[in-house]
Amino acid sequence: MVRPALVGYPARTDTVDFRAQLENKYLAMGRRPAPTIVDSEGEATWVGEYDRYRVNGCDHNTATQRALAQVDGAAPGPVCSLLQFPETAVSPPRDHVVDFRRQLGTKYQSMGRTAQSAVDADGAAIWISEYLRYRTGGCDHATAVQKVMTQVDGNPASETCLAQCAYYVTTPAAVSGNGGTFTAEMRRTSGSCEWAALSEAPWITLARPITGGDRSVLTYNVASNNSGAARTGWVRVVYPGGVTYLEVNQGTPSNVIGFQFFDPATATSPTTECLLRTTSTTCTLTPVTSGLTTTITTYDWRVEYAYGGTRVRTQTGALPSFSFTESCGASPAAGAVIPIAVRLIVSDAAGNSRTIYSGQGEQPALQLRSFNCQ
């Protein structure tokens, strides 16, 4: 059975074996078998499924519905959170487990099932859930059985087998300005927990899986740095009781090809829109190239947009920058947005070429904004 969660669960055979030992324990205490509805294997299986949903983020009603649906033959439903850790997982309260066992009995009764057991229904629910609490808390089968049986004898509950957790990751990481895919090894220095990662920079994306354990690899993708300056971002790695950070330092790329958009009438810095306020507004596109080993010989510009029909502006040649003019027009007070599609093909002396589009990769989407002519 696939269980996509960080809180691991024992094999069903282990839970069934615990239930058999619980039966023997009750018989040794002088309890006599009595009629019941759910057989011992059914209790071990379905209380286990209910408990698995609960410690992985599902509420009582959701866990009950998904477990009982499996009794009817449905495939296992998803757990409610993939970021639950053994150290932070909360087992359901006893009254909830008892209520689930009652509903399971009703389900089995409607199916015409009968059985006998020396363990009453409430006891079976409580002790199976307690066994699972120890198993998900780092205890092996024999230890979990022993810890539960001492409680059956009237002793207080002992601690689970978990240790305080901590992880270490080498930091900082220096990556190429051109970007790429990189890895970092997560080393657990204590405990038995797993980790989960989250990027805190838009130019750093994480490759799945974003969770793992000791000595597992965190894979992350870094976009090409077209910002013109070195930059630093972080990947946050959380685990029960703590957090650590992978620092990613990225330099400028060894070669950059792109373009910037300017509205000369309003500012000297790059923009993403040109404001059409006059009957002959100039908008300018300028290439950005750095670190190239060959000289660009040809710039092939093409700008297309819909404004009183389809309009296409082009320029091809050795001149790098491309300016075109457009007129203001009847528009609302806030202006009418006119998206534009820009394509630049650059070719060098060796015959190599590269094509860049607005709105793709590191290039932002561009637009004109038309206002009423004054």
mmCIF file of C-alpha atoms in Angstrom:
data_model
loop_
_atom_site.group_PDB
_atom_site.id
_atom_site.type_symbol
_atom_site.label_atom_id
_atom_site.label_comp_id
_atom_site.label_asym_id
_atom_site.label_seq_id
_atom_site.Cartn_x
_atom_site.Cartn_y
_atom_site.Cartn_z
ATOM 1 C CA MET A 1 0.000 0.000 0.000
ATOM 2 C CA VAL A 2 1.500 3.361 -1.004
ATOM 3 C CA ARG A 3 1.636 5.781 1.882
ATOM 4 C CA PRO A 4 2.996 9.142 0.691
ATOM 5 C CA ALA A 5 3.766 10.680 4.069
ATOM 6 C CA LEU A 6 6.769 11.465 6.209
ATOM 7 C CA VAL A 7 5.317 9.694 9.250
ATOM 8 C CA GLY A 8 6.191 6.088 8.492
ATOM 9 C CA TYR A 9 3.946 3.206 9.435
ATOM 10 C CA PRO A 10 4.730 -0.408 10.338
ATOM 11 C CA ALA A 11 3.805 -3.256 8.069
ATOM 12 C CA ARG A 12 0.238 -4.444 8.597
ATOM 13 C CA THR A 13 1.593 -7.848 9.651
ATOM 14 C CA ASP A 14 3.264 -6.164 12.635
ATOM 15 C CA THR A 15 0.009 -4.572 13.767
ATOM 16 C CA VAL A 16 -1.832 -7.857 13.296
ATOM 17 C CA ASP A 17 0.828 -9.612 15.384
ATOM 18 C CA PHE A 18 0.440 -7.008 18.133
ATOM 19 C CA ARG A 19 -3.329 -7.581 18.145
ATOM 20 C CA ALA A 20 -2.745 -11.336 18.504
ATOM 21 C CA GLN A 21 -0.409 -10.733 21.458
ATOM 22 C CA LEU A 22 -2.997 -8.422 22.991
ATOM 23 C CA GLU A 23 -5.559 -11.222 22.720
ATOM 24 C CA ASN A 24 -3.210 -13.586 24.562
ATOM 25 C CA LYS A 25 -2.573 -10.912 27.183
ATOM 26 C CA TYR A 26 -6.282 -10.535 27.911
ATOM 27 C CA LEU A 27 -6.744 -14.333 28.073
ATOM 28 C CA ALA A 28 -3.865 -14.568 30.577
ATOM 29 C CA MET A 29 -5.638 -11.923 32.661
ATOM 30 C CA GLY A 30 -8.681 -14.188 32.882
ATOM 31 C CA ARG A 31 -10.821 -12.459 30.275
ATOM 32 C CA ARG A 32 -13.097 -14.824 28.425
ATOM 33 C CA PRO A 33 -13.885 -14.626 24.709
ATOM 34 C CA ALA A 34 -17.192 -12.895 24.024
ATOM 35 C CA PRO A 35 -19.193 -12.255 20.880
ATOM 36 C CA THR A 36 -18.050 -9.229 18.905
ATOM 37 C CA ILE A 37 -18.470 -7.990 15.347
ATOM 38 C CA VAL A 38 -15.048 -6.988 14.017
ATOM 39 C CA ASP A 39 -12.422 -9.730 13.909
ATOM 40 C CA SER A 40 -8.960 -9.036 15.316
ATOM 41 C CA GLU A 41 -7.274 -8.695 11.906
ATOM 42 C CA GLY A 42 -9.937 -6.203 10.808
ATOM 43 C CA GLU A 43 -9.365 -4.158 13.960
ATOM 44 C CA ALA A 44 -5.602 -4.104 13.414
ATOM 45 C CA THR A 45 -5.961 -3.138 9.751
ATOM 46 C CA TRP A 46 -8.638 -0.454 9.923
ATOM 47 C CA VAL A 47 -7.735 1.160 13.241
ATOM 48 C CA GLY A 48 -4.237 1.343 11.751
ATOM 49 C CA GLU A 49 -5.538 3.083 8.628
ATOM 50 C CA TYR A 50 -7.637 5.519 10.677
ATOM 51 C CA ASP A 51 -4.615 6.324 12.858
ATOM 52 C CA ARG A 52 -2.386 6.821 9.792
ATOM 53 C CA TYR A 53 -4.735 9.460 8.416
ATOM 54 C CA ARG A 54 -4.946 11.220 11.784
ATOM 55 C CA VAL A 55 -1.205 11.589 12.423
ATOM 56 C CA ASN A 56 -0.763 12.795 8.844
ATOM 57 C CA GLY A 57 -3.015 15.801 9.263
ATOM 58 C CA CYS A 58 -6.606 14.530 8.767
ATOM 59 C CA ASP A 59 -9.379 15.349 11.228
ATOM 60 C CA HIS A 60 -11.562 12.699 12.846
ATOM 61 C CA ASN A 61 -14.371 12.797 10.295
ATOM 62 C CA THR A 62 -12.077 12.769 7.273
ATOM 63 C CA ALA A 63 -9.969 9.923 8.642
ATOM 64 C CA THR A 64 -13.099 7.906 9.466
ATOM 65 C CA GLN A 65 -14.612 8.440 6.028
ATOM 66 C CA ARG A 66 -11.419 7.458 4.185
ATOM 67 C CA ALA A 67 -10.779 4.375 6.287
ATOM 68 C CA LEU A 68 -14.376 3.111 6.009
ATOM 69 C CA ALA A 69 -14.300 3.727 2.251
ATOM 70 C CA GLN A 70 -11.419 1.258 2.071
ATOM 71 C CA VAL A 71 -13.514 -1.279 3.978
ATOM 72 C CA ASP A 72 -15.954 -0.971 1.067
ATOM 73 C CA GLY A 73 -13.142 -1.725 -1.381
ATOM 74 C CA ALA A 74 -12.123 1.814 -2.383
ATOM 75 C CA ALA A 75 -8.493 2.680 -3.022
ATOM 76 C CA PRO A 76 -6.653 4.444 -0.157
ATOM 77 C CA GLY A 77 -7.373 8.170 -0.152
ATOM 78 C CA PRO A 78 -4.562 10.720 0.200
ATOM 79 C CA VAL A 79 -3.352 11.846 3.586
ATOM 80 C CA CYS A 80 -4.061 15.456 4.489
ATOM 81 C CA SER A 81 -0.502 16.713 4.887
ATOM 82 C CA LEU A 82 2.845 15.624 3.469
ATOM 83 C CA LEU A 83 4.821 17.708 5.962
ATOM 84 C CA GLN A 84 4.072 15.844 9.179
ATOM 85 C CA PHE A 85 7.122 14.613 11.079
ATOM 86 C CA PRO A 86 7.285 11.793 13.651
ATOM 87 C CA GLU A 87 8.456 14.310 16.270
ATOM 88 C CA THR A 88 5.517 16.660 15.661
ATOM 89 C CA ALA A 89 2.768 14.227 14.659
ATOM 90 C CA VAL A 90 -0.157 14.170 17.085
ATOM 91 C CA SER A 91 -1.912 10.873 17.734
ATOM 92 C CA PRO A 92 -5.711 11.026 17.973
ATOM 93 C CA PRO A 93 -7.295 11.195 21.444
ATOM 94 C CA ARG A 94 -8.630 7.940 22.826
ATOM 95 C CA ASP A 95 -12.286 8.926 22.577
ATOM 96 C CA HIS A 96 -11.841 9.534 18.823
ATOM 97 C CA VAL A 97 -10.251 6.113 18.301
ATOM 98 C CA VAL A 98 -13.031 4.488 20.319
ATOM 99 C CA ASP A 99 -15.636 6.297 18.225
ATOM 100 C CA PHE A 100 -13.995 5.082 15.028
ATOM 101 C CA ARG A 101 -14.027 1.499 16.359
ATOM 102 C CA ARG A 102 -17.748 1.906 17.114
ATOM 103 C CA GLN A 103 -18.418 3.070 13.544
ATOM 104 C CA LEU A 104 -16.282 0.223 12.225
ATOM 105 C CA GLY A 105 -18.469 -2.176 14.216
ATOM 106 C CA THR A 106 -21.575 -0.699 12.668
ATOM 107 C CA LYS A 107 -20.039 -1.110 9.213
ATOM 108 C CA TYR A 108 -19.132 -4.774 9.863
ATOM 109 C CA GLN A 109 -22.599 -5.444 11.308
ATOM 110 C CA SER A 110 -24.215 -4.143 8.118
ATOM 111 C CA MET A 111 -22.016 -6.595 6.232
ATOM 112 C CA GLY A 112 -23.223 -9.503 8.382
ATOM 113 C CA ARG A 113 -19.877 -10.130 10.090
ATOM 114 C CA THR A 114 -19.466 -11.788 13.512
ATOM 115 C CA ALA A 115 -16.454 -12.810 15.609
ATOM 116 C CA GLN A 116 -15.299 -13.604 19.148
ATOM 117 C CA SER A 117 -12.566 -11.990 21.216
ATOM 118 C CA ALA A 118 -11.407 -11.675 24.818
ATOM 119 C CA VAL A 119 -10.514 -8.038 24.075
ATOM 120 C CA ASP A 120 -13.414 -5.600 24.245
ATOM 121 C CA ALA A 121 -13.878 -3.140 21.397
ATOM 122 C CA ASP A 122 -12.711 -0.087 23.387
ATOM 123 C CA GLY A 123 -9.604 -1.899 24.624
ATOM 124 C CA ALA A 124 -8.691 -3.045 21.123
ATOM 125 C CA ALA A 125 -9.006 0.503 19.747
ATOM 126 C CA ILE A 126 -7.026 2.115 22.562
ATOM 127 C CA TRP A 127 -4.136 -0.359 22.658
ATOM 128 C CA ILE A 128 -3.749 -0.669 18.876
ATOM 129 C CA SER A 129 -3.549 3.135 18.648
ATOM 130 C CA GLU A 130 -1.033 3.193 21.499
ATOM 131 C CA TYR A 131 1.095 0.543 19.760
ATOM 132 C CA LEU A 132 1.079 2.653 16.594
ATOM 133 C CA ARG A 133 2.065 5.750 18.580
ATOM 134 C CA TYR A 134 5.226 3.997 19.709
ATOM 135 C CA ARG A 135 5.956 2.625 16.225
ATOM 136 C CA THR A 136 5.642 6.043 14.572
ATOM 137 C CA GLY A 137 7.679 7.390 17.499
ATOM 138 C CA GLY A 138 10.781 5.459 16.478
ATOM 139 C CA CYS A 139 10.276 2.199 18.419
ATOM 140 C CA ASP A 140 10.713 -1.184 16.783
ATOM 141 C CA HIS A 141 8.000 -3.846 16.957
ATOM 142 C CA ALA A 142 9.235 -5.644 20.070
ATOM 143 C CA THR A 143 9.828 -2.415 22.015
ATOM 144 C CA ALA A 144 6.419 -1.007 21.082
ATOM 145 C CA VAL A 145 4.696 -4.231 22.148
ATOM 146 C CA GLN A 146 6.527 -4.220 25.479
ATOM 147 C CA LYS A 147 5.688 -0.561 26.197
ATOM 148 C CA VAL A 148 1.988 -1.140 25.527
ATOM 149 C CA MET A 149 1.731 -4.345 27.539
ATOM 150 C CA THR A 150 3.162 -2.611 30.615
ATOM 151 C CA GLN A 151 0.318 -0.097 30.322
ATOM 152 C CA VAL A 152 -2.216 -2.903 30.073
ATOM 153 C CA ASP A 153 -0.776 -4.072 33.415
ATOM 154 C CA GLY A 154 -1.622 -0.666 34.887
ATOM 155 C CA ASN A 155 1.725 1.117 34.567
ATOM 156 C CA PRO A 156 2.022 4.688 33.244
ATOM 157 C CA ALA A 157 2.920 5.298 29.604
ATOM 158 C CA SER A 158 6.645 5.586 28.912
ATOM 159 C CA GLU A 159 8.330 7.890 26.410
ATOM 160 C CA THR A 160 8.580 7.046 22.727
ATOM 161 C CA CYS A 161 11.936 6.208 21.143
ATOM 162 C CA LEU A 162 12.522 9.497 19.325
ATOM 163 C CA ALA A 163 15.631 11.603 19.867
ATOM 164 C CA GLN A 164 16.008 15.353 19.331
ATOM 165 C CA CYS A 165 16.639 15.984 15.641
ATOM 166 C CA ALA A 166 19.151 18.215 13.843
ATOM 167 C CA TYR A 167 20.410 18.597 10.259
ATOM 168 C CA TYR A 168 23.496 20.141 8.703
ATOM 169 C CA VAL A 169 24.004 21.420 5.165
ATOM 170 C CA THR A 170 27.178 22.936 3.741
ATOM 171 C CA THR A 171 26.666 26.646 3.164
ATOM 172 C CA PRO A 172 27.162 29.004 1.389
ATOM 173 C CA ALA A 173 27.007 27.573 -2.120
ATOM 174 C CA ALA A 174 28.599 29.515 -4.987
ATOM 175 C CA VAL A 175 26.836 28.913 -8.314
ATOM 176 C CA SER A 176 27.386 30.061 -11.875
ATOM 177 C CA GLY A 177 25.775 33.253 -13.075
ATOM 178 C CA ASN A 178 24.468 31.273 -16.034
ATOM 179 C CA GLY A 179 22.348 29.193 -13.652
ATOM 180 C CA GLY A 180 21.830 25.459 -13.762
ATOM 181 C CA THR A 181 20.956 22.508 -11.554
ATOM 182 C CA PHE A 182 22.829 21.953 -8.299
ATOM 183 C CA THR A 183 22.689 19.615 -5.308
ATOM 184 C CA ALA A 184 23.391 19.715 -1.592
ATOM 185 C CA GLU A 185 23.651 16.748 0.758
ATOM 186 C CA MET A 186 21.548 16.905 3.927
ATOM 187 C CA ARG A 187 23.365 15.374 6.885
ATOM 188 C CA ARG A 188 21.424 14.454 10.016
ATOM 189 C CA THR A 189 23.543 14.986 13.107
ATOM 190 C CA SER A 190 21.049 13.591 15.632
ATOM 191 C CA GLY A 191 17.567 12.113 15.898
ATOM 192 C CA SER A 192 15.608 10.151 13.317
ATOM 193 C CA CYS A 193 13.438 12.772 11.626
ATOM 194 C CA GLU A 194 13.202 13.830 7.990
ATOM 195 C CA TRP A 195 13.410 17.304 6.468
ATOM 196 C CA ALA A 196 11.348 19.422 4.074
ATOM 197 C CA ALA A 197 12.670 22.281 1.927
ATOM 198 C CA LEU A 198 11.194 25.574 0.675
ATOM 199 C CA SER A 199 12.794 28.148 -1.620
ATOM 200 C CA GLU A 200 12.812 31.740 -0.380
ATOM 201 C CA ALA A 201 13.994 33.241 -3.694
ATOM 202 C CA PRO A 202 11.930 33.316 -6.918
ATOM 203 C CA TRP A 203 15.018 32.483 -9.003
ATOM 204 C CA ILE A 204 15.653 29.282 -7.017
ATOM 205 C CA THR A 205 13.265 26.397 -7.634
ATOM 206 C CA LEU A 206 13.348 23.001 -5.987
ATOM 207 C CA ALA A 207 13.263 19.697 -7.805
ATOM 208 C CA ARG A 208 11.177 16.916 -6.299
ATOM 209 C CA PRO A 209 11.355 15.310 -3.897
ATOM 210 C CA ILE A 210 11.483 18.311 -1.553
ATOM 211 C CA THR A 211 11.737 16.016 1.458
ATOM 212 C CA GLY A 212 14.287 13.479 2.538
ATOM 213 C CA GLY A 213 16.333 11.959 5.316
ATOM 214 C CA ASP A 214 19.936 11.560 6.356
ATOM 215 C CA ARG A 215 22.468 11.763 3.488
ATOM 216 C CA SER A 216 19.682 12.406 0.974
ATOM 217 C CA VAL A 217 20.213 14.999 -1.737
ATOM 218 C CA LEU A 218 18.427 18.323 -2.083
ATOM 219 C CA THR A 219 18.319 19.286 -5.779
ATOM 220 C CA TYR A 220 17.670 22.910 -6.747
ATOM 221 C CA ASN A 221 17.559 24.870 -10.005
ATOM 222 C CA VAL A 222 18.999 28.371 -10.319
ATOM 223 C CA ALA A 223 17.859 30.666 -13.126
ATOM 224 C CA SER A 224 20.322 32.662 -15.212
ATOM 225 C CA ASN A 225 21.248 35.929 -13.489
ATOM 226 C CA ASN A 226 20.276 38.724 -15.852
ATOM 227 C CA SER A 227 19.979 41.304 -13.075
ATOM 228 C CA GLY A 228 23.425 42.747 -13.762
ATOM 229 C CA ALA A 229 24.690 42.215 -10.204
ATOM 230 C CA ALA A 230 25.581 39.290 -7.966
ATOM 231 C CA ARG A 231 22.720 38.074 -5.765
ATOM 232 C CA THR A 232 22.051 35.866 -2.759
ATOM 233 C CA GLY A 233 19.047 33.682 -1.983
ATOM 234 C CA TRP A 234 18.180 31.030 0.566
ATOM 235 C CA VAL A 235 16.541 27.620 0.701
ATOM 236 C CA ARG A 236 14.867 27.006 4.065
ATOM 237 C CA VAL A 237 15.099 23.428 5.351
ATOM 238 C CA VAL A 238 12.766 22.618 8.240
ATOM 239 C CA TYR A 239 12.672 19.602 10.510
ATOM 240 C CA PRO A 240 11.000 18.911 13.867
ATOM 241 C CA GLY A 241 12.356 21.337 16.405
ATOM 242 C CA GLY A 242 14.576 23.317 14.089
ATOM 243 C CA VAL A 243 15.456 24.924 10.786
ATOM 244 C CA THR A 244 18.623 25.415 8.737
ATOM 245 C CA TYR A 245 19.328 27.420 5.602
ATOM 246 C CA LEU A 246 21.199 26.736 2.396
ATOM 247 C CA GLU A 247 22.723 30.044 1.246
ATOM 248 C CA VAL A 248 23.044 30.332 -2.537
ATOM 249 C CA ASN A 249 25.392 33.005 -3.893
ATOM 250 C CA GLN A 250 25.156 33.619 -7.626
ATOM 251 C CA GLY A 251 27.508 35.794 -9.630
ATOM 252 C CA THR A 252 26.788 37.530 -12.912
ATOM 253 C CA PRO A 253 26.605 35.234 -15.934
ATOM 254 C CA SER A 254 29.599 34.859 -18.195
ATOM 255 C CA ASN A 255 27.388 35.779 -21.132
ATOM 256 C CA VAL A 256 24.016 37.507 -21.288
ATOM 257 C CA ILE A 257 21.782 38.173 -24.263
ATOM 258 C CA GLY A 258 18.466 39.942 -23.886
ATOM 259 C CA PHE A 259 16.809 43.309 -24.360
ATOM 260 C CA GLN A 260 15.299 46.180 -22.380
ATOM 261 C CA PHE A 261 12.314 48.443 -23.088
ATOM 262 C CA PHE A 262 12.414 52.232 -22.664
ATOM 263 C CA ASP A 263 9.893 55.066 -22.663
ATOM 264 C CA PRO A 264 12.187 58.072 -23.336
ATOM 265 C CA ALA A 265 9.434 60.593 -22.627
ATOM 266 C CA THR A 266 8.933 59.471 -19.021
ATOM 267 C CA ALA A 267 12.175 57.973 -17.669
ATOM 268 C CA THR A 268 15.711 56.892 -18.469
ATOM 269 C CA SER A 269 15.491 53.515 -16.701
ATOM 270 C CA PRO A 270 14.102 50.321 -18.287
ATOM 271 C CA THR A 271 10.358 49.741 -18.049
ATOM 272 C CA THR A 272 7.741 47.211 -19.100
ATOM 273 C CA GLU A 273 5.360 49.697 -20.762
ATOM 274 C CA CYS A 274 5.487 52.749 -23.021
ATOM 275 C CA LEU A 275 2.840 55.452 -22.446
ATOM 276 C CA LEU A 276 1.160 56.768 -25.599
ATOM 277 C CA ARG A 277 0.211 60.365 -24.727
ATOM 278 C CA THR A 278 1.081 62.142 -27.978
ATOM 279 C CA THR A 279 0.363 61.562 -31.642
ATOM 280 C CA SER A 280 4.002 60.494 -32.127
ATOM 281 C CA THR A 281 5.243 58.728 -29.013
ATOM 282 C CA THR A 282 8.628 57.015 -29.308
ATOM 283 C CA CYS A 283 9.262 53.630 -27.676
ATOM 284 C CA THR A 284 12.758 52.119 -27.731
ATOM 285 C CA LEU A 285 14.176 48.597 -27.459
ATOM 286 C CA THR A 286 17.855 48.120 -26.620
ATOM 287 C CA PRO A 287 19.790 44.816 -26.627
ATOM 288 C CA VAL A 288 21.683 43.622 -23.583
ATOM 289 C CA THR A 289 24.827 41.618 -24.342
ATOM 290 C CA SER A 290 27.782 40.845 -22.127
ATOM 291 C CA GLY A 291 30.511 38.261 -21.912
ATOM 292 C CA LEU A 292 30.199 37.204 -25.541
ATOM 293 C CA THR A 293 33.284 35.809 -27.259
ATOM 294 C CA THR A 294 32.160 36.922 -30.724
ATOM 295 C CA THR A 295 30.783 40.178 -32.112
ATOM 296 C CA ILE A 296 27.092 40.561 -32.894
ATOM 297 C CA THR A 297 26.750 41.543 -36.542
ATOM 298 C CA THR A 298 22.975 41.545 -37.052
ATOM 299 C CA TYR A 299 20.004 42.528 -34.892
ATOM 300 C CA ASP A 300 16.661 41.379 -36.277
ATOM 301 C CA TRP A 301 13.797 43.117 -34.397
ATOM 302 C CA ARG A 302 10.092 42.388 -34.747
ATOM 303 C CA VAL A 303 7.309 43.996 -32.693
ATOM 304 C CA GLU A 304 3.665 42.995 -33.147
ATOM 305 C CA TYR A 305 0.517 44.220 -31.399
ATOM 306 C CA ALA A 306 -3.202 44.870 -31.995
ATOM 307 C CA TYR A 307 -4.132 48.557 -32.074
ATOM 308 C CA GLY A 308 -6.766 49.512 -34.612
ATOM 309 C CA GLY A 309 -5.801 46.320 -36.425
ATOM 310 C CA THR A 310 -2.633 44.244 -36.332
ATOM 311 C CA ARG A 311 0.536 46.311 -36.421
ATOM 312 C CA VAL A 312 4.010 44.953 -37.092
ATOM 313 C CA ARG A 313 7.223 46.959 -36.700
ATOM 314 C CA THR A 314 10.536 45.517 -37.889
ATOM 315 C CA GLN A 315 14.178 46.455 -38.208
ATOM 316 C CA THR A 316 17.112 44.334 -39.365
ATOM 317 C CA GLY A 317 20.777 45.318 -39.574
ATOM 318 C CA ALA A 318 23.840 46.222 -37.588
ATOM 319 C CA LEU A 319 22.093 48.973 -35.616
ATOM 320 C CA PRO A 320 21.525 47.561 -32.095
ATOM 321 C CA SER A 321 18.661 49.725 -30.785
ATOM 322 C CA PHE A 322 15.213 49.837 -32.350
ATOM 323 C CA SER A 323 12.770 52.726 -31.906
ATOM 324 C CA PHE A 324 9.228 52.910 -33.216
ATOM 325 C CA THR A 325 6.484 55.488 -32.866
ATOM 326 C CA GLU A 326 2.812 55.128 -32.067
ATOM 327 C CA SER A 327 -0.076 57.531 -31.512
ATOM 328 C CA CYS A 328 -2.365 58.178 -28.561
ATOM 329 C CA GLY A 329 -6.053 57.403 -29.058
ATOM 330 C CA ALA A 330 -9.499 57.360 -27.481
ATOM 331 C CA SER A 331 -9.016 55.541 -24.167
ATOM 332 C CA PRO A 332 -10.367 55.403 -20.602
ATOM 333 C CA ALA A 333 -8.856 57.715 -18.006
ATOM 334 C CA ALA A 334 -6.509 54.988 -16.725
ATOM 335 C CA GLY A 335 -5.344 54.220 -20.253
ATOM 336 C CA ALA A 336 -5.897 51.179 -22.468
ATOM 337 C CA VAL A 337 -3.363 48.354 -22.162
ATOM 338 C CA ILE A 338 -1.970 47.024 -25.448
ATOM 339 C CA PRO A 339 0.204 43.911 -25.025
ATOM 340 C CA ILE A 340 3.109 43.730 -27.473
ATOM 341 C CA ALA A 341 5.096 40.695 -28.637
ATOM 342 C CA VAL A 342 8.780 41.426 -29.159
ATOM 343 C CA ARG A 343 11.204 39.067 -30.860
ATOM 344 C CA LEU A 344 14.923 39.675 -31.255
ATOM 345 C CA ILE A 345 17.269 37.465 -33.276
ATOM 346 C CA VAL A 346 20.968 38.216 -32.809
ATOM 347 C CA SER A 347 23.573 36.746 -35.151
ATOM 348 C CA ASP A 348 27.349 36.842 -34.789
ATOM 349 C CA ALA A 349 30.220 36.809 -37.282
ATOM 350 C CA ALA A 350 30.564 33.039 -36.994
ATOM 351 C CA GLY A 351 26.989 32.507 -38.179
ATOM 352 C CA ASN A 352 25.567 31.616 -34.768
ATOM 353 C CA SER A 353 22.193 33.056 -33.830
ATOM 354 C CA ARG A 354 19.952 33.234 -30.784
ATOM 355 C CA THR A 355 16.280 34.226 -30.505
ATOM 356 C CA ILE A 356 14.786 36.012 -27.486
ATOM 357 C CA TYR A 357 11.082 36.723 -26.882
ATOM 358 C CA SER A 358 9.368 39.077 -24.476
ATOM 359 C CA GLY A 359 7.464 37.268 -21.726
ATOM 360 C CA GLN A 360 9.692 34.183 -21.909
ATOM 361 C CA GLY A 361 12.534 33.077 -19.651
ATOM 362 C CA GLU A 362 14.060 36.087 -17.910
ATOM 363 C CA GLN A 363 12.388 38.562 -20.309
ATOM 364 C CA PRO A 364 9.331 40.309 -18.827
ATOM 365 C CA ALA A 365 6.073 40.753 -20.735
ATOM 366 C CA LEU A 366 5.830 44.203 -22.376
ATOM 367 C CA GLN A 367 2.967 46.515 -23.260
ATOM 368 C CA LEU A 368 1.885 49.921 -24.525
ATOM 369 C CA ARG A 369 -0.683 52.026 -22.668
ATOM 370 C CA SER A 370 -2.796 54.373 -24.800
ATOM 371 C CA PHE A 371 -4.308 57.592 -23.407
ATOM 372 C CA ASN A 372 -6.645 60.189 -24.864
ATOM 373 C CA CYS A 373 -4.807 62.640 -27.063
ATOM 374 C CA GLN A 374 -4.581 66.067 -25.482
#
